[in-house]
Every structure is written in structure tokens, then in C-alpha cells.
Amino acid sequence: MDTAGAPARKEWSGPLRIIRTGRESADRLTAESLERLYDRHAHALYRYARSLTGSAEDAEDALQDVFVRLARSGRMPDDPRSYLMKAVRNQCLVAIRGRSRRQQAARRLAEEPVSPGSAVSEGGGGAVSEAIRSLPLEQREVLVLKAVEQMTFEEIAAMTGVSANTAASRYRYAVARLRRLLQEREDG
């Protein structure tokens, strides 16, 4: 699994011009508060997005879309971390669905099956990374949120819209599947 950092923050422009740069109130988003949110959360959000999409480009796009939408809203979320993680998750799911539709169309045109690894980007070798990428999305998501982002099952449940017990089950299934996959590689 690639844990490379998020792209460097560039000078804010574009939609950020609509944000006032004066003093910030509790619910008003300023350019400075947006910069602080980005600096504080971008690396974790990028890792999470990359783990879901398997693509650096899709992860960067998701991150950009989330921060642009937040800037346009002009409002500071009540719980910025939860809001940002959920927004990135939603953008990643949109990207995955879009990629799936594009792959289906390409498959129909070419009349050839798409290779199993085509949705996963190149790079980030290693047996563990490959095994993690092979997990079903729901299991991979919970595994990354729990093991990498160190979220509780309650936080994961609130973000993904499932119960804490379901999140815990997905985590257990992911760990068991990883063990089995890695043991098969070692034995074979």
C-alpha cells in the first residue's frame, strides 16, 4: 500500500476568492482556516483515498474536489475530520463507479475481458500491498481506517453508514483474508 503524502498545497486561487479573509467565526470558513484544515488532514485523506481507489490520480482528484466544494460552501463543518473523511470516501466511490462504467464500455468495445488488476494502479509493490489491494472494497476501507488512520469502529460506522458491529466484522474478515493470502504466497 502506497502511503506517499498528498500533493503539496499550492497558493489558493479560484473558488477560494469567495471566502472572506477576515476574522473567522465558529461556522464561517476563511482562507486561513481552509489552509489549516488542508495542512492538518491532507496526508491522511490522501492515504485513505489512495487505498480506496488504488490510483494516485483518482486520490488527488478526490481530495481536490472535496476541498473545492468545502471552499465553495463557505462553512466550517462541525466535525472537520469526520466531514472530510466521509466526503473523500464519497468522492472515491464516485470515481470507482465511473471507472467501472468506463471499463465496462471498453470491454464491450474490445470484446475482451478486462484483466483483474486493471483497476489497480501500478507501483507500491510488495506482497502485503498487493494482498490489501485484492480485498473487497468494504473490507479494504475498514482495514485502512482502523489500522492506518487509527479510527474506532464507532467512527468508521458513522462515516460509512454501517453499524459498529458490521465495521468490526469487515475488519476481522479483512485480517483473516490477508493472513490466508499471505500464507498462500509463502507456501506456494
PDB file of C-alpha atoms in Angstrom:
ATOM      1  CA  MET A   1       0.000   0.000   0.000  1.00  0.00           C
ATOM      2  CA  ASP A   2       1.417   3.336  -1.038  1.00  0.00           C
ATOM      3  CA  THR A   3       1.487   5.847   1.801  1.00  0.00           C
ATOM      4  CA  ALA A   4       3.004   8.697  -0.149  1.00  0.00           C
ATOM      5  CA  GLY A   5       1.950  12.127   1.042  1.00  0.00           C
ATOM      6  CA  ALA A   6      -0.679  14.294  -0.509  1.00  0.00           C
ATOM      7  CA  PRO A   7       0.280  16.751  -3.184  1.00  0.00           C
ATOM      8  CA  ALA A   8       1.754  19.943  -1.842  1.00  0.00           C
ATOM      9  CA  ARG A   9      -0.694  22.747  -1.195  1.00  0.00           C
ATOM     10  CA  LYS A  10      -0.421  25.390  -3.862  1.00  0.00           C
ATOM     11  CA  GLU A  11      -1.300  29.010  -3.451  1.00  0.00           C
ATOM     12  CA  TRP A  12      -5.053  29.168  -3.131  1.00  0.00           C
ATOM     13  CA  SER A  13      -6.908  30.661  -6.045  1.00  0.00           C
ATOM     14  CA  GLY A  14     -10.104  30.177  -7.936  1.00  0.00           C
ATOM     15  CA  PRO A  15     -13.088  29.364  -5.710  1.00  0.00           C
ATOM     16  CA  LEU A  16     -11.198  30.435  -2.625  1.00  0.00           C
ATOM     17  CA  ARG A  17     -11.599  34.039  -3.685  1.00  0.00           C
ATOM     18  CA  ILE A  18     -15.177  33.824  -2.475  1.00  0.00           C
ATOM     19  CA  ILE A  19     -14.015  33.187   1.090  1.00  0.00           C
ATOM     20  CA  ARG A  20     -13.574  36.197   3.296  1.00  0.00           C
ATOM     21  CA  THR A  21     -10.107  36.609   4.721  1.00  0.00           C
ATOM     22  CA  GLY A  22     -11.108  38.485   7.862  1.00  0.00           C
ATOM     23  CA  ARG A  23     -11.722  37.076  11.313  1.00  0.00           C
ATOM     24  CA  GLU A  24     -13.367  33.692  11.319  1.00  0.00           C
ATOM     25  CA  SER A  25     -16.497  32.874  13.238  1.00  0.00           C
ATOM     26  CA  ALA A  26     -17.257  29.403  14.534  1.00  0.00           C
ATOM     27  CA  ASP A  27     -19.206  28.404  11.423  1.00  0.00           C
ATOM     28  CA  ARG A  28     -17.581  30.629   8.774  1.00  0.00           C
ATOM     29  CA  LEU A  29     -14.768  29.186   6.672  1.00  0.00           C
ATOM     30  CA  THR A  30     -11.922  31.550   5.858  1.00  0.00           C
ATOM     31  CA  ALA A  31      -8.979  31.006   3.529  1.00  0.00           C
ATOM     32  CA  GLU A  32      -6.727  30.638   6.572  1.00  0.00           C
ATOM     33  CA  SER A  33      -8.966  28.049   8.220  1.00  0.00           C
ATOM     34  CA  LEU A  34      -9.180  26.126   4.934  1.00  0.00           C
ATOM     35  CA  GLU A  35      -5.385  26.118   4.696  1.00  0.00           C
ATOM     36  CA  ARG A  36      -5.142  24.835   8.270  1.00  0.00           C
ATOM     37  CA  LEU A  37      -7.657  22.064   7.511  1.00  0.00           C
ATOM     38  CA  TYR A  38      -5.697  21.057   4.432  1.00  0.00           C
ATOM     39  CA  ASP A  39      -2.361  21.088   6.252  1.00  0.00           C
ATOM     40  CA  ARG A  40      -3.776  19.084   9.161  1.00  0.00           C
ATOM     41  CA  HIS A  41      -5.736  16.444   7.229  1.00  0.00           C
ATOM     42  CA  ALA A  42      -4.476  16.176   3.644  1.00  0.00           C
ATOM     43  CA  HIS A  43      -1.927  13.392   4.183  1.00  0.00           C
ATOM     44  CA  ALA A  44      -4.387  11.100   5.968  1.00  0.00           C
ATOM     45  CA  LEU A  45      -7.129  11.893   3.438  1.00  0.00           C
ATOM     46  CA  TYR A  46      -4.788  11.166   0.536  1.00  0.00           C
ATOM     47  CA  ARG A  47      -3.683   7.814   2.027  1.00  0.00           C
ATOM     48  CA  TYR A  48      -7.309   6.870   2.561  1.00  0.00           C
ATOM     49  CA  ALA A  49      -8.349   7.924  -0.947  1.00  0.00           C
ATOM     50  CA  ARG A  50      -5.392   6.094  -2.474  1.00  0.00           C
ATOM     51  CA  SER A  51      -6.279   2.919  -0.583  1.00  0.00           C
ATOM     52  CA  LEU A  52      -9.853   3.065  -1.855  1.00  0.00           C
ATOM     53  CA  THR A  53      -9.168   3.954  -5.466  1.00  0.00           C
ATOM     54  CA  GLY A  54      -5.795   2.267  -5.975  1.00  0.00           C
ATOM     55  CA  SER A  55      -4.802   5.296  -8.032  1.00  0.00           C
ATOM     56  CA  ALA A  56      -2.729   8.344  -7.143  1.00  0.00           C
ATOM     57  CA  GLU A  57      -4.541  10.403  -9.761  1.00  0.00           C
ATOM     58  CA  ASP A  58      -8.012   9.467  -8.531  1.00  0.00           C
ATOM     59  CA  ALA A  59      -6.930  10.121  -4.932  1.00  0.00           C
ATOM     60  CA  GLU A  60      -5.613  13.579  -5.839  1.00  0.00           C
ATOM     61  CA  ASP A  61      -8.797  14.361  -7.781  1.00  0.00           C
ATOM     62  CA  ALA A  62     -10.985  13.287  -4.859  1.00  0.00           C
ATOM     63  CA  LEU A  63      -9.003  15.416  -2.436  1.00  0.00           C
ATOM     64  CA  GLN A  64      -9.177  18.439  -4.716  1.00  0.00           C
ATOM     65  CA  ASP A  65     -12.921  18.054  -5.285  1.00  0.00           C
ATOM     66  CA  VAL A  66     -13.595  17.817  -1.549  1.00  0.00           C
ATOM     67  CA  PHE A  67     -11.621  20.944  -0.689  1.00  0.00           C
ATOM     68  CA  VAL A  68     -13.069  22.944  -3.591  1.00  0.00           C
ATOM     69  CA  ARG A  69     -16.601  22.023  -2.516  1.00  0.00           C
ATOM     70  CA  LEU A  70     -15.801  22.908   1.076  1.00  0.00           C
ATOM     71  CA  ALA A  71     -14.370  26.259  -0.043  1.00  0.00           C
ATOM     72  CA  ARG A  72     -17.469  26.995  -2.118  1.00  0.00           C
ATOM     73  CA  SER A  73     -19.750  26.190   0.809  1.00  0.00           C
ATOM     74  CA  GLY A  74     -18.012  28.814   2.941  1.00  0.00           C
ATOM     75  CA  ARG A  75     -18.982  26.957   6.125  1.00  0.00           C
ATOM     76  CA  MET A  76     -16.750  25.213   8.643  1.00  0.00           C
ATOM     77  CA  PRO A  77     -18.034  21.685   9.364  1.00  0.00           C
ATOM     78  CA  ASP A  78     -18.917  20.892  12.992  1.00  0.00           C
ATOM     79  CA  ASP A  79     -16.524  17.929  12.987  1.00  0.00           C
ATOM     80  CA  PRO A  80     -13.991  18.668  10.214  1.00  0.00           C
ATOM     81  CA  ARG A  81     -12.144  15.321  10.350  1.00  0.00           C
ATOM     82  CA  SER A  82     -15.309  13.234  10.085  1.00  0.00           C
ATOM     83  CA  TYR A  83     -16.747  15.506   7.417  1.00  0.00           C
ATOM     84  CA  LEU A  84     -13.571  15.368   5.317  1.00  0.00           C
ATOM     85  CA  MET A  85     -13.159  11.583   5.632  1.00  0.00           C
ATOM     86  CA  LYS A  86     -16.775  10.997   4.641  1.00  0.00           C
ATOM     87  CA  ALA A  87     -16.576  13.477   1.753  1.00  0.00           C
ATOM     88  CA  VAL A  88     -13.377  11.849   0.444  1.00  0.00           C
ATOM     89  CA  ARG A  89     -14.995   8.422   0.728  1.00  0.00           C
ATOM     90  CA  ASN A  90     -17.979   9.598  -1.302  1.00  0.00           C
ATOM     91  CA  GLN A  91     -15.751  11.140  -3.993  1.00  0.00           C
ATOM     92  CA  CYS A  92     -13.717   7.932  -4.200  1.00  0.00           C
ATOM     93  CA  LEU A  93     -16.863   5.854  -4.626  1.00  0.00           C
ATOM     94  CA  VAL A  94     -17.939   8.176  -7.444  1.00  0.00           C
ATOM     95  CA  ALA A  95     -14.523   7.714  -9.081  1.00  0.00           C
ATOM     96  CA  ILE A  96     -14.682   3.928  -8.674  1.00  0.00           C
ATOM     97  CA  ARG A  97     -18.185   3.759 -10.179  1.00  0.00           C
ATOM     98  CA  GLY A  98     -17.099   5.986 -13.065  1.00  0.00           C
ATOM     99  CA  ARG A  99     -14.039   3.859 -13.681  1.00  0.00           C
ATOM    100  CA  SER A 100     -16.176   0.729 -13.582  1.00  0.00           C
ATOM    101  CA  ARG A 101     -18.559   2.149 -16.189  1.00  0.00           C
ATOM    102  CA  ARG A 102     -15.622   3.147 -18.406  1.00  0.00           C
ATOM    103  CA  GLN A 103     -14.120  -0.322 -18.077  1.00  0.00           C
ATOM    104  CA  GLN A 104     -17.422  -1.970 -18.980  1.00  0.00           C
ATOM    105  CA  ALA A 105     -17.745   0.204 -22.069  1.00  0.00           C
ATOM    106  CA  ALA A 106     -14.160  -0.535 -23.114  1.00  0.00           C
ATOM    107  CA  ARG A 107     -14.755  -4.248 -22.563  1.00  0.00           C
ATOM    108  CA  ARG A 108     -17.832  -4.189 -24.778  1.00  0.00           C
ATOM    109  CA  LEU A 109     -15.968  -2.308 -27.489  1.00  0.00           C
ATOM    110  CA  ALA A 110     -12.942  -4.553 -27.408  1.00  0.00           C
ATOM    111  CA  GLU A 111     -14.946  -7.720 -26.739  1.00  0.00           C
ATOM    112  CA  GLU A 112     -12.161  -8.829 -24.450  1.00  0.00           C
ATOM    113  CA  PRO A 113     -12.342  -9.311 -20.692  1.00  0.00           C
ATOM    114  CA  VAL A 114     -10.570  -6.662 -18.635  1.00  0.00           C
ATOM    115  CA  SER A 115      -7.652  -8.098 -16.664  1.00  0.00           C
ATOM    116  CA  PRO A 116      -8.330  -8.426 -12.914  1.00  0.00           C
ATOM    117  CA  GLY A 117      -5.604  -5.971 -11.909  1.00  0.00           C
ATOM    118  CA  SER A 118      -6.548  -3.239 -14.365  1.00  0.00           C
ATOM    119  CA  ALA A 119      -8.427  -1.174 -11.786  1.00  0.00           C
ATOM    120  CA  VAL A 120      -5.389  -1.062  -9.528  1.00  0.00           C
ATOM    121  CA  SER A 121      -2.628   1.340 -10.434  1.00  0.00           C
ATOM    122  CA  GLU A 122       0.943   0.291 -10.971  1.00  0.00           C
ATOM    123  CA  GLY A 123       3.500   0.694  -8.238  1.00  0.00           C
ATOM    124  CA  GLY A 124       3.649   0.154  -4.483  1.00  0.00           C
ATOM    125  CA  GLY A 125       4.935  -3.422  -4.763  1.00  0.00           C
ATOM    126  CA  GLY A 126       5.162  -5.971  -2.024  1.00  0.00           C
ATOM    127  CA  ALA A 127       3.065  -8.934  -1.070  1.00  0.00           C
ATOM    128  CA  VAL A 128       1.206  -7.081   1.689  1.00  0.00           C
ATOM    129  CA  SER A 129       0.303  -4.140  -0.550  1.00  0.00           C
ATOM    130  CA  GLU A 130      -0.871  -6.469  -3.285  1.00  0.00           C
ATOM    131  CA  ALA A 131      -2.897  -8.528  -0.817  1.00  0.00           C
ATOM    132  CA  ILE A 132      -4.543  -5.393   0.597  1.00  0.00           C
ATOM    133  CA  ARG A 133      -5.431  -4.173  -2.898  1.00  0.00           C
ATOM    134  CA  SER A 134      -7.062  -7.551  -3.611  1.00  0.00           C
ATOM    135  CA  LEU A 135      -9.505  -7.207  -0.687  1.00  0.00           C
ATOM    136  CA  PRO A 136     -13.108  -6.279  -1.432  1.00  0.00           C
ATOM    137  CA  LEU A 137     -13.639  -2.508  -1.154  1.00  0.00           C
ATOM    138  CA  GLU A 138     -15.715  -2.711   2.049  1.00  0.00           C
ATOM    139  CA  GLN A 139     -13.046  -4.767   3.833  1.00  0.00           C
ATOM    140  CA  ARG A 140     -10.131  -2.716   2.475  1.00  0.00           C
ATOM    141  CA  GLU A 141     -11.807   0.511   3.547  1.00  0.00           C
ATOM    142  CA  VAL A 142     -12.377  -0.607   7.139  1.00  0.00           C
ATOM    143  CA  LEU A 143      -8.886  -2.114   7.373  1.00  0.00           C
ATOM    144  CA  VAL A 144      -7.244   1.144   6.287  1.00  0.00           C
ATOM    145  CA  LEU A 145      -9.421   3.298   8.528  1.00  0.00           C
ATOM    146  CA  LYS A 146      -8.731   1.102  11.556  1.00  0.00           C
ATOM    147  CA  ALA A 147      -5.086   0.126  11.046  1.00  0.00           C
ATOM    148  CA  VAL A 148      -3.679   3.166   9.250  1.00  0.00           C
ATOM    149  CA  GLU A 149      -5.925   6.050  10.291  1.00  0.00           C
ATOM    150  CA  GLN A 150      -6.488   4.563  13.785  1.00  0.00           C
ATOM    151  CA  MET A 151     -10.201   5.276  13.834  1.00  0.00           C
ATOM    152  CA  THR A 152     -12.541   3.487  16.240  1.00  0.00           C
ATOM    153  CA  PHE A 153     -15.229   1.165  14.927  1.00  0.00           C
ATOM    154  CA  GLU A 154     -17.819   3.740  16.051  1.00  0.00           C
ATOM    155  CA  GLU A 155     -16.110   6.443  13.958  1.00  0.00           C
ATOM    156  CA  ILE A 156     -15.858   4.075  10.994  1.00  0.00           C
ATOM    157  CA  ALA A 157     -19.535   3.173  11.376  1.00  0.00           C
ATOM    158  CA  ALA A 158     -20.610   6.810  11.418  1.00  0.00           C
ATOM    159  CA  MET A 159     -18.546   7.559   8.339  1.00  0.00           C
ATOM    160  CA  THR A 160     -19.521   4.540   6.248  1.00  0.00           C
ATOM    161  CA  GLY A 161     -23.164   4.295   7.309  1.00  0.00           C
ATOM    162  CA  VAL A 162     -22.962   0.780   8.758  1.00  0.00           C
ATOM    163  CA  SER A 163     -23.175  -0.389  12.360  1.00  0.00           C
ATOM    164  CA  ALA A 164     -20.070  -0.616  14.540  1.00  0.00           C
ATOM    165  CA  ASN A 165     -20.537  -4.407  14.632  1.00  0.00           C
ATOM    166  CA  THR A 166     -20.570  -4.553  10.828  1.00  0.00           C
ATOM    167  CA  ALA A 167     -17.397  -2.440  10.692  1.00  0.00           C
ATOM    168  CA  ALA A 168     -15.737  -4.758  13.210  1.00  0.00           C
ATOM    169  CA  SER A 169     -16.816  -7.828  11.217  1.00  0.00           C
ATOM    170  CA  ARG A 170     -15.442  -6.368   7.986  1.00  0.00           C
ATOM    171  CA  TYR A 171     -12.156  -5.672   9.771  1.00  0.00           C
ATOM    172  CA  ARG A 172     -11.948  -9.253  11.091  1.00  0.00           C
ATOM    173  CA  TYR A 173     -12.753 -10.667   7.641  1.00  0.00           C
ATOM    174  CA  ALA A 174     -10.102  -8.435   6.072  1.00  0.00           C
ATOM    175  CA  VAL A 175      -7.427  -9.526   8.554  1.00  0.00           C
ATOM    176  CA  ALA A 176      -8.336 -13.203   8.131  1.00  0.00           C
ATOM    177  CA  ARG A 177      -8.275 -12.907   4.349  1.00  0.00           C
ATOM    178  CA  LEU A 178      -4.921 -11.106   4.414  1.00  0.00           C
ATOM    179  CA  ARG A 179      -3.444 -13.851   6.583  1.00  0.00           C
ATOM    180  CA  ARG A 180      -4.749 -16.512   4.201  1.00  0.00           C
ATOM    181  CA  LEU A 181      -3.497 -14.699   1.089  1.00  0.00           C
ATOM    182  CA  LEU A 182      -0.059 -14.089   2.546  1.00  0.00           C
ATOM    183  CA  GLN A 183       0.199 -17.682   3.793  1.00  0.00           C
ATOM    184  CA  GLU A 184      -0.730 -18.977   0.321  1.00  0.00           C
ATOM    185  CA  ARG A 185       2.000 -16.814  -1.209  1.00  0.00           C
ATOM    186  CA  GLU A 186       4.513 -18.074   1.313  1.00  0.00           C
ATOM    187  CA  ASP A 187       3.552 -21.734   0.767  1.00  0.00           C
ATOM    188  CA  GLY A 188       3.244 -21.524  -3.000  1.00  0.00           C
TER     189      GLY A 188
END
